[in-house]
Short mmCIF file of C-alpha atoms in Angstrom, two decimals:
data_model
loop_
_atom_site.label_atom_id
_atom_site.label_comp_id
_atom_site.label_asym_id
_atom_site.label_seq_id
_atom_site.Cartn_x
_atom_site.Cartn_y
_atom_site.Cartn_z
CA UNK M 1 1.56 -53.12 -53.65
CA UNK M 2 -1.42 -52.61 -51.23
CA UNK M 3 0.05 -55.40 -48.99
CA UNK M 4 3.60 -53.50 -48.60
CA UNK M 5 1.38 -50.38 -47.77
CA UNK M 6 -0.82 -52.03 -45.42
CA UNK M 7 2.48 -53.89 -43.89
CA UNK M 8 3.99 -50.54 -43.73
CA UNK M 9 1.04 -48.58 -42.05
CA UNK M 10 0.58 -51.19 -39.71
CA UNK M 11 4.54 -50.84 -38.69
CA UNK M 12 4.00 -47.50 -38.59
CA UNK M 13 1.16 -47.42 -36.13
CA UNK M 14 2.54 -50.04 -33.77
CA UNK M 15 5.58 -48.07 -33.14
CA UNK M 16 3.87 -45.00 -32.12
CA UNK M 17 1.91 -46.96 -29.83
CA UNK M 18 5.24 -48.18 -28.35
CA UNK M 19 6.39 -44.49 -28.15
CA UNK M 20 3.30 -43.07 -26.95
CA UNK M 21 3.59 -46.13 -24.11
CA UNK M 22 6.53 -45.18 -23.74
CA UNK M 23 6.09 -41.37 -23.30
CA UNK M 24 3.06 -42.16 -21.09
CA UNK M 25 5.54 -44.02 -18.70
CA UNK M 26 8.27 -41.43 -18.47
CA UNK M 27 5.23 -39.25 -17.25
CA UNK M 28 4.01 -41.71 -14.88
CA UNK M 29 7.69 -41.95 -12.98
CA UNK M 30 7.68 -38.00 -13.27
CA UNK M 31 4.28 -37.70 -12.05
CA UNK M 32 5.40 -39.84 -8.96
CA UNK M 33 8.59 -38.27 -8.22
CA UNK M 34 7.07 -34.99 -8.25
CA UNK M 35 4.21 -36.36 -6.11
CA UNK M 36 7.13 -37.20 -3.62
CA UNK M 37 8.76 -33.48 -3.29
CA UNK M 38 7.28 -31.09 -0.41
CA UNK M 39 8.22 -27.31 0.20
CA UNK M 40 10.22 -28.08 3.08
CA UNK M 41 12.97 -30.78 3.57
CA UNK M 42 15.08 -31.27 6.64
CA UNK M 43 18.24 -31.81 5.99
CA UNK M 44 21.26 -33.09 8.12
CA UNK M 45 24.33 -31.04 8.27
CA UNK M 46 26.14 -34.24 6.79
CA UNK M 47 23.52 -34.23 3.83
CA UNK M 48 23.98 -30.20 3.37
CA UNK M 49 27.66 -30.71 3.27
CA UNK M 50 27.32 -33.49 0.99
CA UNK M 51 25.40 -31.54 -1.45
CA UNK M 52 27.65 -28.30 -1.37
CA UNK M 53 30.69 -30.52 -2.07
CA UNK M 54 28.86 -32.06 -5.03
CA UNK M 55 26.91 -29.38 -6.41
CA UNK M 56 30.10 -26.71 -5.92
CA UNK M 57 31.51 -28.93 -8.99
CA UNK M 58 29.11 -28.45 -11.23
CA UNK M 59 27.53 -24.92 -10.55
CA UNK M 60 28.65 -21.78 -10.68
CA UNK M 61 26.59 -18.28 -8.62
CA UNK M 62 23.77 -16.63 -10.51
CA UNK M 63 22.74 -13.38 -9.89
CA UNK M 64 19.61 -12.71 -7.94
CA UNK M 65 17.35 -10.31 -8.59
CA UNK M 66 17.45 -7.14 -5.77
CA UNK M 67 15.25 -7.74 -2.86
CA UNK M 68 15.56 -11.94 -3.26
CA UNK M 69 16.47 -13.23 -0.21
CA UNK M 70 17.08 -16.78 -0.03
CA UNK M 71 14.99 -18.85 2.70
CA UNK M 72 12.69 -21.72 2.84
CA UNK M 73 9.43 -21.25 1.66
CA UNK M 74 10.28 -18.25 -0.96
CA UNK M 75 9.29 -19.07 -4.99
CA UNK M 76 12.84 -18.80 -6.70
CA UNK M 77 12.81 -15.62 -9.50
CA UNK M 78 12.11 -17.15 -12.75
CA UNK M 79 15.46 -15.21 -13.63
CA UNK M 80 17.36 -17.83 -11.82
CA UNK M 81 17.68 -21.04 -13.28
CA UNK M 82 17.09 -24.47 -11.56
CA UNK M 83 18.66 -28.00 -12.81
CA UNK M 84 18.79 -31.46 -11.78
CA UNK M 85 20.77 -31.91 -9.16
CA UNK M 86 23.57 -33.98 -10.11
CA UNK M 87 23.98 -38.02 -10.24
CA UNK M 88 26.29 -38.24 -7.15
CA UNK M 89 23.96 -35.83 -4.98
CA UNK M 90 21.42 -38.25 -5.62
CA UNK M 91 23.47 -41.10 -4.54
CA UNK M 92 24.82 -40.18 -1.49
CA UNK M 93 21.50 -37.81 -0.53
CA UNK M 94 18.79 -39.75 -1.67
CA UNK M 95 15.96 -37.18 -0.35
CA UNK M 96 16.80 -34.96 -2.89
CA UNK M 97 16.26 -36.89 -5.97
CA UNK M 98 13.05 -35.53 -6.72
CA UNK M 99 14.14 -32.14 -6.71
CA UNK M 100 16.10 -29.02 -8.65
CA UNK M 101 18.88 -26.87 -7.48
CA UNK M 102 20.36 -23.44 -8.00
CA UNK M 103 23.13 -21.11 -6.95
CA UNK M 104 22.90 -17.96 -5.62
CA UNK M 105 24.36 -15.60 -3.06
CA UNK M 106 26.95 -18.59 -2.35
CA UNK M 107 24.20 -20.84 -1.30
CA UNK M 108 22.27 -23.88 -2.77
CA UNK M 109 18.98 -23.39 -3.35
CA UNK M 110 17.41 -26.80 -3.16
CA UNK M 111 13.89 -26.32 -5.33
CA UNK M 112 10.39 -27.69 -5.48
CA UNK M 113 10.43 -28.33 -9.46
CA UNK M 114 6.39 -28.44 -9.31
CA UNK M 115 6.45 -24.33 -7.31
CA UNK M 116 9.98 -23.26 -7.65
CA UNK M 117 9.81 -22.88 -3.49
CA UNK M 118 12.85 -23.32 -1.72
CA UNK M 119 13.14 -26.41 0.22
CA UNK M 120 16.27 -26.11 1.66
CA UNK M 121 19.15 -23.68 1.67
CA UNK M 122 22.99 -25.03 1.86
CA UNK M 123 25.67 -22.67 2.65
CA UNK M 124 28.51 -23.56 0.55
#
């Protein structure tokens, strides 16, 4: 009976070392991506048109708070909500990986996820 218990704490214990190994590399490759993203991102008017097409698909507009005007360099209102931007963005823009997006005021608001700045705006 000890033996089963020892087997079983021993299991036990080596698969939340393989989690926690795990969990600790996730956080590395976040860590670096994030390490990656700037406040500022130049993007062509090929890459902004890009994004619009394949963003427009998946977001709809929030509203803004009054006063929030949309420009590079401004925190985004912890009212609006950022998300990943989506998998084909990422393909065919691959400067934007890094980073979060939101809709507002019929723009894309491409977002800093580690100050909420705005990087870029797109005009849909």
């Amino acid at each position: 009976m000890k033996n089963s218990a020892s087997l079983a704490l021993a299991a036990v214990l080596a698969l939340s070392g393989a989690t926690a190994a795990s969990a600790a590399s996730h956080m590395s490759a976040r860590s670096e991506r994030m390490a990656n993203t700037s406040d500022t991102l130049a993007l062509s008017g090929n890459q902004q048109q890009t994004i619009a097409k394949d963003v427009s698909r998946h977001a709809s507009n929030q509203t803004a708070p009054q006063g929030f005007n949309a420009q590079v360099g401004e925190a985004v209102p912890s009212s609006i909500s950022t998300y990943p931007l989506p998998r084909q963005a990422a393909r065919d823009v691959p400067a934007v990986r890094p980073y979060r997006y939101a809709m507002t005021q019929d723009k894309v608001l491409i977002v800093n996820p580690s100050d909420r700045k705005i990087a870029d705006v797109v005009n849909k």
